[in-house]
GROMACS .gro file of C-alpha atoms in nm:
model
  471
    1MET     CA    1   0.000   0.000   0.000
    2SER     CA    2   0.139   0.344  -0.093
    3GLY     CA    3   0.235   0.611   0.165
    4ILE     CA    4  -0.059   0.827   0.053
    5LYS     CA    5  -0.304   0.542   0.128
    6TYR     CA    6  -0.148   0.493   0.473
    7LEU     CA    7  -0.188   0.863   0.537
    8LYS     CA    8  -0.555   0.852   0.435
    9LEU     CA    9  -0.615   0.573   0.686
   10LEU     CA   10  -0.427   0.749   0.966
   11ILE     CA   11  -0.596   1.089   0.932
   12PRO     CA   12  -0.935   0.975   1.077
   13VAL     CA   13  -0.756   0.798   1.364
   14ILE     CA   14  -0.549   1.109   1.444
   15PHE     CA   15  -0.863   1.322   1.427
   16MET     CA   16  -1.049   1.094   1.673
   17VAL     CA   17  -0.756   1.096   1.916
   18PHE     CA   18  -0.747   1.476   1.890
   19LEU     CA   19  -1.120   1.500   1.968
   20GLN     CA   20  -1.090   1.265   2.264
   21THR     CA   21  -0.798   1.465   2.403
   22CYS     CA   22  -0.997   1.786   2.367
   23ASN     CA   23  -1.292   1.632   2.551
   24GLN     CA   24  -1.066   1.512   2.832
   25ASN     CA   25  -0.910   1.856   2.861
   26ARG     CA   26  -1.256   2.010   2.866
   27LYS     CA   27  -1.350   1.779   3.155
   28VAL     CA   28  -1.039   1.881   3.348
   29VAL     CA   29  -1.116   2.248   3.289
   30GLY     CA   30  -1.475   2.180   3.396
   31LEU     CA   31  -1.356   2.022   3.720
   32GLN     CA   32  -1.136   2.323   3.789
   33ILE     CA   33  -1.426   2.558   3.730
   34GLU     CA   34  -1.648   2.360   3.969
   35GLU     CA   35  -1.390   2.375   4.249
   36LYS     CA   36  -1.527   2.576   4.544
   37PRO     CA   37  -1.374   2.924   4.563
   38VAL     CA   38  -1.183   3.039   4.868
   39VAL     CA   39  -1.418   3.213   5.111
   40GLU     CA   40  -1.325   3.554   5.250
   41LEU     CA   41  -1.496   3.779   5.505
   42ARG     CA   42  -1.721   3.949   5.248
   43HIS     CA   43  -1.858   3.608   5.146
   44VAL     CA   44  -1.924   3.516   5.511
   45LYS     CA   45  -2.109   3.843   5.572
   46LEU     CA   46  -2.308   3.810   5.250
   47ARG     CA   47  -2.405   3.455   5.348
   48GLY     CA   48  -2.492   3.570   5.699
   49LYS     CA   49  -2.328   3.277   5.876
   50LEU     CA   50  -1.986   3.145   5.971
   51ARG     CA   51  -1.960   2.770   5.908
   52VAL     CA   52  -1.749   2.604   6.175
   53VAL     CA   53  -1.662   2.248   6.272
   54THR     CA   54  -1.567   2.180   6.633
   55ASP     CA   55  -1.529   1.870   6.847
   56TYR     CA   56  -1.758   1.757   7.126
   57ASN     CA   57  -1.587   1.699   7.461
   58SER     CA   58  -1.564   1.817   7.822
   59THR     CA   59  -1.388   2.144   7.744
   60ASN     CA   60  -1.468   2.257   7.391
   61TYR     CA   61  -1.841   2.202   7.340
   62PHE     CA   62  -2.101   2.038   7.566
   63VAL     CA   63  -2.440   2.079   7.732
   64TYR     CA   64  -2.477   2.132   8.108
   65LYS     CA   65  -2.824   2.167   8.264
   66GLY     CA   66  -2.965   2.235   7.919
   67HIS     CA   67  -2.720   2.517   7.845
   68THR     CA   68  -2.466   2.497   7.564
   69MET     CA   69  -2.116   2.564   7.694
   70GLY     CA   70  -1.749   2.512   7.610
   71PHE     CA   71  -1.423   2.700   7.558
   72GLN     CA   72  -1.441   2.677   7.180
   73TYR     CA   73  -1.816   2.740   7.175
   74GLU     CA   74  -1.791   3.066   7.370
   75MET     CA   75  -1.491   3.185   7.166
   76LEU     CA   76  -1.664   3.107   6.836
   77GLU     CA   77  -1.986   3.275   6.950
   78ALA     CA   78  -1.786   3.587   7.035
   79LEU     CA   79  -1.621   3.581   6.690
   80ALA     CA   80  -1.954   3.539   6.508
   81ASN     CA   81  -2.107   3.823   6.711
   82HIS     CA   82  -1.812   4.045   6.623
   83LEU     CA   83  -1.856   3.967   6.253
   84GLY     CA   84  -2.231   4.027   6.277
   85VAL     CA   85  -2.322   3.681   6.146
   86ARG     CA   86  -2.481   3.363   6.279
   87LEU     CA   87  -2.261   3.077   6.399
   88GLU     CA   88  -2.343   2.754   6.213
   89LEU     CA   89  -2.175   2.489   6.423
   90THR     CA   90  -2.136   2.122   6.337
   91VAL     CA   91  -1.955   1.848   6.526
   92ASN     CA   92  -1.693   1.616   6.386
   93ASN     CA   93  -1.464   1.429   6.626
   94ASP     CA   94  -1.287   1.259   6.334
   95LEU     CA   95  -0.990   1.488   6.264
   96VAL     CA   96  -0.913   1.342   5.922
   97SER     CA   97  -1.271   1.398   5.810
   98ALA     CA   98  -1.282   1.747   5.966
   99PHE     CA   99  -0.968   1.859   5.785
  100SER     CA  100  -1.106   1.711   5.463
  101SER     CA  101  -1.428   1.914   5.493
  102LEU     CA  102  -1.219   2.230   5.536
  103GLU     CA  103  -0.994   2.146   5.243
  104GLN     CA  104  -1.297   2.090   5.019
  105GLY     CA  105  -1.451   2.424   5.119
  106ASP     CA  106  -1.754   2.276   5.298
  107VAL     CA  107  -1.675   2.482   5.609
  108ASP     CA  108  -1.493   2.808   5.676
  109LEU     CA  109  -1.302   2.724   5.992
  110LEU     CA  110  -1.204   2.440   6.226
  111GLY     CA  111  -1.263   2.570   6.578
  112MET     CA  112  -1.059   2.322   6.780
  113ASN     CA  113  -0.739   2.291   6.982
  114LEU     CA  114  -0.518   2.232   6.680
  115ALA     CA  115  -0.141   2.212   6.721
  116VAL     CA  116   0.031   2.414   6.449
  117THR     CA  117   0.271   2.171   6.281
  118THR     CA  118   0.489   2.205   5.971
  119ASP     CA  119   0.291   1.943   5.780
  120ARG     CA  120  -0.040   2.109   5.859
  121MET     CA  121   0.086   2.455   5.763
  122GLU     CA  122   0.161   2.328   5.413
  123LYS     CA  123  -0.209   2.247   5.362
  124PHE     CA  124  -0.397   2.502   5.575
  125ASN     CA  125  -0.389   2.854   5.711
  126PHE     CA  126  -0.371   2.889   6.089
  127THR     CA  127  -0.469   3.172   6.318
  128ILE     CA  128  -0.249   3.310   6.589
  129PRO     CA  129  -0.260   3.083   6.898
  130HIS     CA  130  -0.576   3.098   7.107
  131SER     CA  131  -0.406   2.899   7.386
  132GLN     CA  132  -0.108   2.679   7.466
  133SER     CA  133  -0.068   2.332   7.612
  134SER     CA  134   0.188   2.055   7.643
  135GLN     CA  135   0.117   1.702   7.524
  136VAL     CA  136   0.114   1.451   7.810
  137LEU     CA  137   0.098   1.075   7.844
  138ILE     CA  138  -0.223   0.939   7.997
  139GLN     CA  139  -0.174   0.620   8.199
  140ARG     CA  140  -0.319   0.457   8.508
  141LYS     CA  141  -0.168   0.548   8.843
  142PRO     CA  142   0.075   0.282   8.969
  143THR     CA  143  -0.046   0.034   9.228
  144THR     CA  144   0.184  -0.189   9.435
  145ASP     CA  145   0.316  -0.324   9.105
  146SER     CA  146   0.449  -0.033   8.900
  147THR     CA  147   0.552  -0.249   8.603
  148GLY     CA  148   0.478  -0.066   8.282
  149PHE     CA  149   0.451   0.274   8.450
  150ILE     CA  150   0.612   0.540   8.230
  151ARG     CA  151   0.826   0.799   8.408
  152SER     CA  152   1.014   0.947   8.112
  153GLN     CA  153   0.985   0.963   7.734
  154SER     CA  154   1.255   0.697   7.693
  155ASP     CA  155   1.036   0.449   7.885
  156LEU     CA  156   0.795   0.456   7.587
  157SER     CA  157   1.041   0.249   7.385
  158GLY     CA  158   0.857  -0.062   7.261
  159LYS     CA  159   0.527   0.037   7.427
  160ARG     CA  160   0.190   0.042   7.251
  161VAL     CA  161   0.020   0.383   7.257
  162HIS     CA  162  -0.327   0.453   7.113
  163VAL     CA  163  -0.385   0.800   6.968
  164GLN     CA  164  -0.646   0.975   6.759
  165LYS     CA  165  -0.576   0.928   6.387
  166GLY     CA  166  -0.464   1.245   6.212
  167SER     CA  167  -0.385   1.420   6.540
  168SER     CA  168  -0.069   1.609   6.631
  169PHE     CA  169  -0.025   1.341   6.901
  170GLU     CA  170   0.030   1.081   6.630
  171GLU     CA  171   0.280   1.308   6.457
  172ARG     CA  172   0.469   1.378   6.781
  173LEU     CA  173   0.495   1.008   6.871
  174GLN     CA  174   0.631   0.927   6.525
  175LEU     CA  175   0.911   1.180   6.574
  176LEU     CA  176   0.979   1.058   6.928
  177SER     CA  177   0.979   0.695   6.815
  178GLU     CA  178   1.266   0.762   6.574
  179GLU     CA  179   1.483   0.874   6.868
  180LEU     CA  180   1.430   0.560   7.080
  181ASP     CA  181   1.612   0.225   7.084
  182MET     CA  182   1.290   0.038   7.008
  183PRO     CA  183   1.012   0.214   6.815
  184ILE     CA  184   0.684   0.298   6.984
  185ASP     CA  185   0.395   0.080   6.868
  186ILE     CA  186   0.162   0.363   6.760
  187VAL     CA  187  -0.202   0.264   6.708
  188ALA     CA  188  -0.383   0.543   6.520
  189VAL     CA  189  -0.752   0.505   6.603
  190GLU     CA  190  -1.027   0.637   6.377
  191MET     CA  191  -1.369   0.762   6.499
  192LEU     CA  192  -1.261   0.792   6.864
  193GLU     CA  193  -1.201   1.129   7.028
  194VAL     CA  194  -0.926   1.197   7.280
  195GLU     CA  195  -1.160   1.179   7.580
  196GLU     CA  196  -1.291   0.841   7.468
  197LEU     CA  197  -0.933   0.713   7.462
  198ILE     CA  198  -0.875   0.858   7.810
  199SER     CA  199  -1.183   0.668   7.928
  200MET     CA  200  -1.041   0.348   7.777
  201VAL     CA  201  -0.715   0.399   7.967
  202ALA     CA  202  -0.910   0.453   8.290
  203SER     CA  203  -1.112   0.134   8.236
  204GLY     CA  204  -0.805  -0.074   8.147
  205GLU     CA  205  -0.901  -0.138   7.784
  206ILE     CA  206  -0.579   0.026   7.668
  207ASP     CA  207  -0.264   0.124   7.858
  208TYR     CA  208  -0.162   0.460   7.716
  209THR     CA  209  -0.281   0.755   7.513
  210ILE     CA  210  -0.174   1.118   7.459
  211ALA     CA  211  -0.373   1.435   7.530
  212ASP     CA  212  -0.324   1.807   7.578
  213GLU     CA  213  -0.241   1.879   7.941
  214ASN     CA  214  -0.539   2.109   8.000
  215VAL     CA  215  -0.779   1.842   7.869
  216ALA     CA  216  -0.605   1.576   8.081
  217MET     CA  217  -0.640   1.792   8.391
  218VAL     CA  218  -1.015   1.833   8.342
  219ASN     CA  219  -1.065   1.461   8.277
  220SER     CA  220  -0.863   1.357   8.581
  221THR     CA  221  -1.155   1.490   8.787
  222TYR     CA  222  -1.386   1.234   8.629
  223TYR     CA  223  -1.123   0.958   8.617
  224PRO     CA  224  -0.920   0.995   8.941
  225GLY     CA  225  -0.727   0.677   8.858
  226ILE     CA  226  -0.539   0.831   8.564
  227GLU     CA  227  -0.199   1.000   8.578
  228PHE     CA  228  -0.067   1.265   8.335
  229LYS     CA  229   0.265   1.389   8.478
  230THR     CA  230   0.485   1.260   8.194
  231SER     CA  231   0.519   1.523   7.923
  232VAL     CA  232   0.596   1.419   7.565
  233SER     CA  233   0.633   1.770   7.419
  234PHE     CA  234   0.719   2.127   7.503
  235PRO     CA  235   0.422   2.368   7.529
  236GLN     CA  236   0.265   2.396   7.185
  237ASN     CA  237   0.060   2.669   7.024
  238LEU     CA  238  -0.304   2.571   6.971
  239ALA     CA  239  -0.497   2.753   6.700
  240TRP     CA  240  -0.787   2.744   6.455
  241ALA     CA  241  -0.746   2.631   6.094
  242LEU     CA  242  -0.880   2.794   5.778
  243ARG     CA  243  -0.864   2.695   5.415
  244LYS     CA  244  -0.534   2.748   5.235
  245GLY     CA  245  -0.548   3.076   5.045
  246ALA     CA  246  -0.814   3.237   5.267
  247ASN     CA  247  -0.555   3.496   5.362
  248HIS     CA  248  -0.789   3.792   5.410
  249LEU     CA  249  -1.029   3.594   5.630
  250THR     CA  250  -0.735   3.459   5.831
  251HIS     CA  251  -0.608   3.815   5.877
  252ASP     CA  252  -0.951   3.938   5.988
  253VAL     CA  253  -0.988   3.655   6.241
  254ASN     CA  254  -0.635   3.719   6.369
  255MET     CA  255  -0.702   4.090   6.418
  256TRP     CA  256  -1.011   4.008   6.623
  257LEU     CA  257  -0.839   3.730   6.819
  258MET     CA  258  -0.542   3.951   6.902
  259GLU     CA  259  -0.770   4.215   7.055
  260PHE     CA  260  -1.009   3.965   7.216
  261GLN     CA  261  -0.727   3.796   7.406
  262LYS     CA  262  -0.657   4.127   7.581
  263THR     CA  263  -1.009   4.146   7.721
  264LYS     CA  264  -1.154   4.038   8.055
  265GLU     CA  265  -1.405   3.829   7.859
  266TYR     CA  266  -1.131   3.604   7.715
  267ARG     CA  267  -0.967   3.563   8.057
  268ARG     CA  268  -1.305   3.479   8.208
  269ILE     CA  269  -1.370   3.213   7.941
  270TYR     CA  270  -1.025   3.057   7.979
  271ARG     CA  271  -1.047   3.048   8.359
  272ARG     CA  272  -1.397   2.899   8.349
  273TYR     CA  273  -1.284   2.590   8.158
  274PHE     CA  274  -0.921   2.542   8.260
  275LYS     CA  275  -0.863   2.713   8.596
  276SER     CA  276  -1.192   2.694   8.786
  277SER     CA  277  -1.297   2.427   9.034
  278ARG     CA  278  -1.653   2.471   8.903
  279ILE     CA  279  -1.570   2.270   8.591
  280GLU     CA  280  -1.489   1.978   8.824
  281GLN     CA  281  -1.835   2.004   8.979
  282MET     CA  282  -1.998   2.017   8.636
  283ILE     CA  283  -1.815   1.708   8.511
  284GLN     CA  284  -1.932   1.507   8.811
  285SER     CA  285  -2.292   1.625   8.774
  286GLU     CA  286  -2.561   1.401   8.623
  287TYR     CA  287  -2.651   1.700   8.402
  288PHE     CA  288  -2.311   1.697   8.231
  289THR     CA  289  -2.425   1.563   7.895
  290VAL     CA  290  -2.084   1.445   7.775
  291LYS     CA  291  -2.087   1.175   8.044
  292SER     CA  292  -2.457   1.127   8.123
  293GLY     CA  293  -2.629   1.191   7.788
  294LYS     CA  294  -2.901   1.380   7.980
  295ILE     CA  295  -3.039   1.725   7.909
  296SER     CA  296  -3.275   1.742   8.207
  297ASP     CA  297  -3.474   1.537   8.457
  298TYR     CA  298  -3.762   1.541   8.212
  299ASP     CA  299  -3.599   1.371   7.912
  300ASP     CA  300  -3.820   1.060   7.929
  301LEU     CA  301  -4.135   1.272   7.962
  302LEU     CA  302  -4.034   1.484   7.662
  303LYS     CA  303  -3.959   1.176   7.452
  304GLU     CA  304  -4.311   1.051   7.523
  305LYS     CA  305  -4.495   1.382   7.469
  306ALA     CA  306  -4.298   1.488   7.158
  307LYS     CA  307  -4.440   1.188   6.970
  308LYS     CA  308  -4.788   1.346   6.989
  309ILE     CA  309  -4.679   1.625   6.754
  310ASN     CA  310  -4.416   1.428   6.558
  311TRP     CA  311  -4.135   1.635   6.704
  312ASP     CA  312  -3.780   1.540   6.784
  313TRP     CA  313  -3.783   1.543   7.167
  314ARG     CA  314  -3.467   1.756   7.164
  315LEU     CA  315  -3.664   2.033   6.992
  316LEU     CA  316  -3.922   2.022   7.270
  317ALA     CA  317  -3.635   2.031   7.521
  318ALA     CA  318  -3.491   2.338   7.348
  319LEU     CA  319  -3.829   2.512   7.374
  320ILE     CA  320  -3.867   2.429   7.744
  321SER     CA  321  -3.510   2.535   7.816
  322GLN     CA  322  -3.590   2.872   7.661
  323GLU     CA  323  -3.924   2.902   7.840
  324SER     CA  324  -3.844   2.792   8.195
  325ASN     CA  325  -3.488   2.658   8.210
  326PHE     CA  326  -3.650   2.326   8.315
  327ASN     CA  327  -3.783   2.482   8.635
  328PRO     CA  328  -4.137   2.344   8.696
  329LYS     CA  329  -4.205   2.625   8.946
  330ALA     CA  330  -4.102   2.907   8.712
  331GLN     CA  331  -4.349   3.195   8.692
  332SER     CA  332  -4.314   3.509   8.481
  333TRP     CA  333  -4.424   3.863   8.563
  334VAL     CA  334  -4.717   3.827   8.318
  335GLY     CA  335  -4.842   3.512   8.494
  336ALA     CA  336  -4.705   3.238   8.265
  337PHE     CA  337  -4.616   2.930   8.469
  338GLY     CA  338  -4.460   2.585   8.466
  339LEU     CA  339  -4.213   2.411   8.238
  340MET     CA  340  -4.386   2.537   7.924
  341GLN     CA  341  -4.479   2.878   8.067
  342LEU     CA  342  -4.849   2.855   7.988
  343MET     CA  343  -5.046   3.178   8.004
  344PRO     CA  344  -5.352   3.155   8.236
  345GLU     CA  345  -5.606   3.179   7.952
  346THR     CA  346  -5.423   2.907   7.755
  347ALA     CA  347  -5.395   2.686   8.064
  348TYR     CA  348  -5.768   2.725   8.131
  349ARG     CA  349  -5.844   2.595   7.782
  350TYR     CA  350  -5.653   2.274   7.859
  351ASP     CA  351  -5.780   2.242   8.218
  352VAL     CA  352  -5.449   2.300   8.398
  353ASP     CA  353  -5.329   2.562   8.646
  354SER     CA  354  -5.019   2.661   8.840
  355LEU     CA  355  -5.073   2.369   9.081
  356SER     CA  356  -5.076   2.109   8.802
  357SER     CA  357  -4.791   1.859   8.777
  358PRO     CA  358  -4.502   1.893   8.529
  359ILE     CA  359  -4.657   1.606   8.330
  360GLU     CA  360  -4.988   1.792   8.301
  361ASN     CA  361  -4.812   2.118   8.216
  362VAL     CA  362  -4.608   1.963   7.934
  363ASP     CA  363  -4.911   1.774   7.805
  364ALA     CA  364  -5.110   2.100   7.787
  365GLY     CA  365  -4.821   2.278   7.615
  366VAL     CA  366  -4.791   2.004   7.355
  367ARG     CA  367  -5.166   2.010   7.293
  368HIS     CA  368  -5.144   2.385   7.239
  369LEU     CA  369  -4.860   2.338   6.991
  370LYS     CA  370  -5.075   2.085   6.807
  371TYR     CA  371  -5.364   2.335   6.798
  372LEU     CA  372  -5.139   2.612   6.660
  373LYS     CA  373  -4.994   2.378   6.398
  374GLY     CA  374  -5.346   2.289   6.283
  375LYS     CA  375  -5.426   2.657   6.234
  376LEU     CA  376  -5.102   2.715   6.043
  377ASP     CA  377  -5.166   2.409   5.825
  378GLU     CA  378  -5.488   2.580   5.714
  379THR     CA  379  -5.306   2.908   5.645
  380LEU     CA  380  -4.967   2.829   5.492
  381LEU     CA  381  -4.958   2.709   5.132
  382ASP     CA  382  -4.583   2.646   5.155
  383LYS     CA  383  -4.497   2.455   5.475
  384THR     CA  384  -4.117   2.494   5.445
  385ASP     CA  385  -4.092   2.748   5.728
  386GLU     CA  386  -4.387   2.622   5.932
  387LEU     CA  387  -4.174   2.538   6.237
  388LYS     CA  388  -4.055   2.899   6.263
  389PHE     CA  389  -4.413   3.026   6.234
  390LEU     CA  390  -4.518   2.775   6.500
  391LEU     CA  391  -4.246   2.874   6.748
  392ALA     CA  392  -4.323   3.243   6.703
  393SER     CA  393  -4.696   3.176   6.751
  394TYR     CA  394  -4.629   2.985   7.073
  395ASN     CA  395  -4.428   3.278   7.204
  396VAL     CA  396  -4.630   3.583   7.100
  397GLY     CA  397  -4.965   3.445   6.989
  398LEU     CA  398  -5.098   3.333   6.652
  399GLY     CA  399  -5.276   3.666   6.590
  400HIS     CA  400  -4.955   3.870   6.582
  401VAL     CA  401  -4.791   3.621   6.345
  402LEU     CA  402  -5.091   3.637   6.111
  403ASP     CA  403  -5.068   4.018   6.125
  404ALA     CA  404  -4.704   3.995   6.014
  405ARG     CA  405  -4.811   3.767   5.726
  406ARG     CA  406  -5.069   4.024   5.614
  407LEU     CA  407  -4.811   4.303   5.628
  408ALA     CA  408  -4.568   4.093   5.423
  409GLU     CA  409  -4.832   4.017   5.160
  410LYS     CA  410  -4.940   4.383   5.141
  411ASN     CA  411  -4.580   4.489   5.078
  412GLY     CA  412  -4.518   4.236   4.802
  413LYS     CA  413  -4.333   3.979   5.012
  414ASN     CA  414  -4.400   3.607   5.036
  415PRO     CA  415  -4.634   3.554   5.336
  416ASP     CA  416  -4.522   3.190   5.366
  417GLN     CA  417  -4.153   3.281   5.393
  418TRP     CA  418  -4.009   3.353   5.734
  419LYS     CA  419  -3.659   3.497   5.688
  420GLY     CA  420  -3.650   3.835   5.518
  421SER     CA  421  -4.028   3.851   5.497
  422VAL     CA  422  -4.264   3.770   5.786
  423ASP     CA  423  -3.987   3.787   6.049
  424TYR     CA  424  -3.910   4.144   5.939
  425TYR     CA  425  -4.268   4.261   5.984
  426LEU     CA  426  -4.307   4.081   6.316
  427LEU     CA  427  -3.981   4.236   6.439
  428ASN     CA  428  -4.108   4.584   6.346
  429LYS     CA  429  -4.459   4.541   6.485
  430SER     CA  430  -4.359   4.756   6.781
  431LYS     CA  431  -4.343   5.063   6.551
  432PRO     CA  432  -4.656   5.276   6.493
  433GLU     CA  433  -4.622   5.273   6.114
  434PHE     CA  434  -4.651   4.893   6.129
  435PHE     CA  435  -4.900   4.820   6.409
  436ASN     CA  436  -5.131   5.102   6.291
  437ASP     CA  437  -5.152   4.964   5.937
  438PRO     CA  438  -5.515   4.885   5.838
  439VAL     CA  439  -5.435   4.517   5.773
  440VAL     CA  440  -5.318   4.471   6.134
  441LYS     CA  441  -5.587   4.327   6.364
  442TYR     CA  442  -5.398   4.264   6.688
  443GLY     CA  443  -5.208   4.591   6.732
  444TYR     CA  444  -4.875   4.642   6.904
  445CYS     CA  445  -4.637   4.367   7.004
  446ARG     CA  446  -4.275   4.372   7.116
  447GLY     CA  447  -4.159   4.196   6.802
  448SER     CA  448  -3.796   4.156   6.904
  449GLU     CA  449  -3.899   3.891   7.157
  450PRO     CA  450  -4.053   3.634   6.915
  451TYR     CA  451  -3.789   3.721   6.655
  452GLN     CA  452  -3.507   3.627   6.895
  453TYR     CA  453  -3.711   3.342   7.043
  454VAL     CA  454  -3.718   3.156   6.711
  455ILE     CA  455  -3.345   3.209   6.654
  456LYS     CA  456  -3.245   3.099   7.005
  457ILE     CA  457  -3.459   2.785   7.010
  458LEU     CA  458  -3.336   2.667   6.671
  459GLU     CA  459  -2.974   2.737   6.770
  460ARG     CA  460  -3.020   2.546   7.095
  461TYR     CA  461  -3.191   2.262   6.908
  462ASN     CA  462  -2.897   2.245   6.668
  463ASN     CA  463  -2.660   2.223   6.965
  464TYR     CA  464  -2.869   1.948   7.125
  465GLN     CA  465  -2.867   1.757   6.795
  466ASN     CA  466  -2.488   1.789   6.781
  467ILE     CA  467  -2.439   1.663   7.135
  468VAL     CA  468  -2.735   1.451   7.254
  469LEU     CA  469  -2.844   1.122   7.101
  470LEU     CA  470  -3.198   1.105   6.961
  471ASN     CA  471  -3.288   0.784   7.148
   0.00000   0.00000   0.00000
């Protein structure tokens, strides 16, 4: 066959290869285009929320007597308030997964006690330190037989130590192991948080783990049989992590953190969780959710009653926490009483009074919620925001919420949409130009109260979901 004929046969093949290469390149370009952009402060403010992952433990984030607390939680709340945005907090005690979510742009910040290491700095931005702590070995206190008790770093030679996978503890042990005669048997554990490993040491399931000294100190109150005197590192800087390239946001957070650490508020927060004897009392309390799993004495009652309105019981707990702080004898200046703070006229409708039992009070409150939901079902065409309408109605009365819907509709807004529509008109219903409008039937109300009520209950519910098991 002549060269020209060969060329004629090859041209279509070359053309097909060229097309396929172009398509592959187009796919690569497409993937690059779809990559999530780096988020800066202007994006956070435009979105109206700061997306943060933290870890759930005895110091960073927990529930005590129904109240959300924690060193990281209070710091992050202060940051969000400074930025003028809402804190959207999720829990992930798996460090590898948490770092992955940050790297992919699913969150803006990891609000944890993160040691700033060389390897981590290559992949992420870090803030200035929010605190410092040494890494210490957790082991059981010696009995009459002190075999296996570690008194110095060199004693770790050949020993098996369990640590959280992806943690700076794992990295530190790897470096230390290289200096010893026999390497340390490092077991990197997935899906277990540091405090769970401390618990396993205390119970004898494992012999050793590593933790930050301040965390070890707090946990030694709950596990008096553990010892943490052997240090495995010098004091390390602990900081928050942001996505690589988010330089402006990192700078903004650093500027705030630098000033915040000079305040009495920061010193108060730090002392509360790492220097106060009160944290020891909280940890030993049955209301310390990290250990007990309880929100209140009424958890079983709420689980039973919440079924009547198809609610998650933790949502009902969040409402009661807001209403009465779980005090069955609570009474407001306007006469509302009991766990669910029933107004006298509402209580009369359900045949209860201030002398009724907590069971009767909660039952009446749940029945009233069911009644309000029935009315809203008849009113709302779009049920997406019904829960927010329901919570506001429970707080301020259905009439005022319906007034806010009418104002929204009159002004060209969606009367079935809460945020940026009905919530705005309810918030402003304390102003004459709003409550004197002809479409308003129920007059003045202090709209800031139901407006904040909805926000606080849903935030508390989110925290309960993060921390407390459903069943």
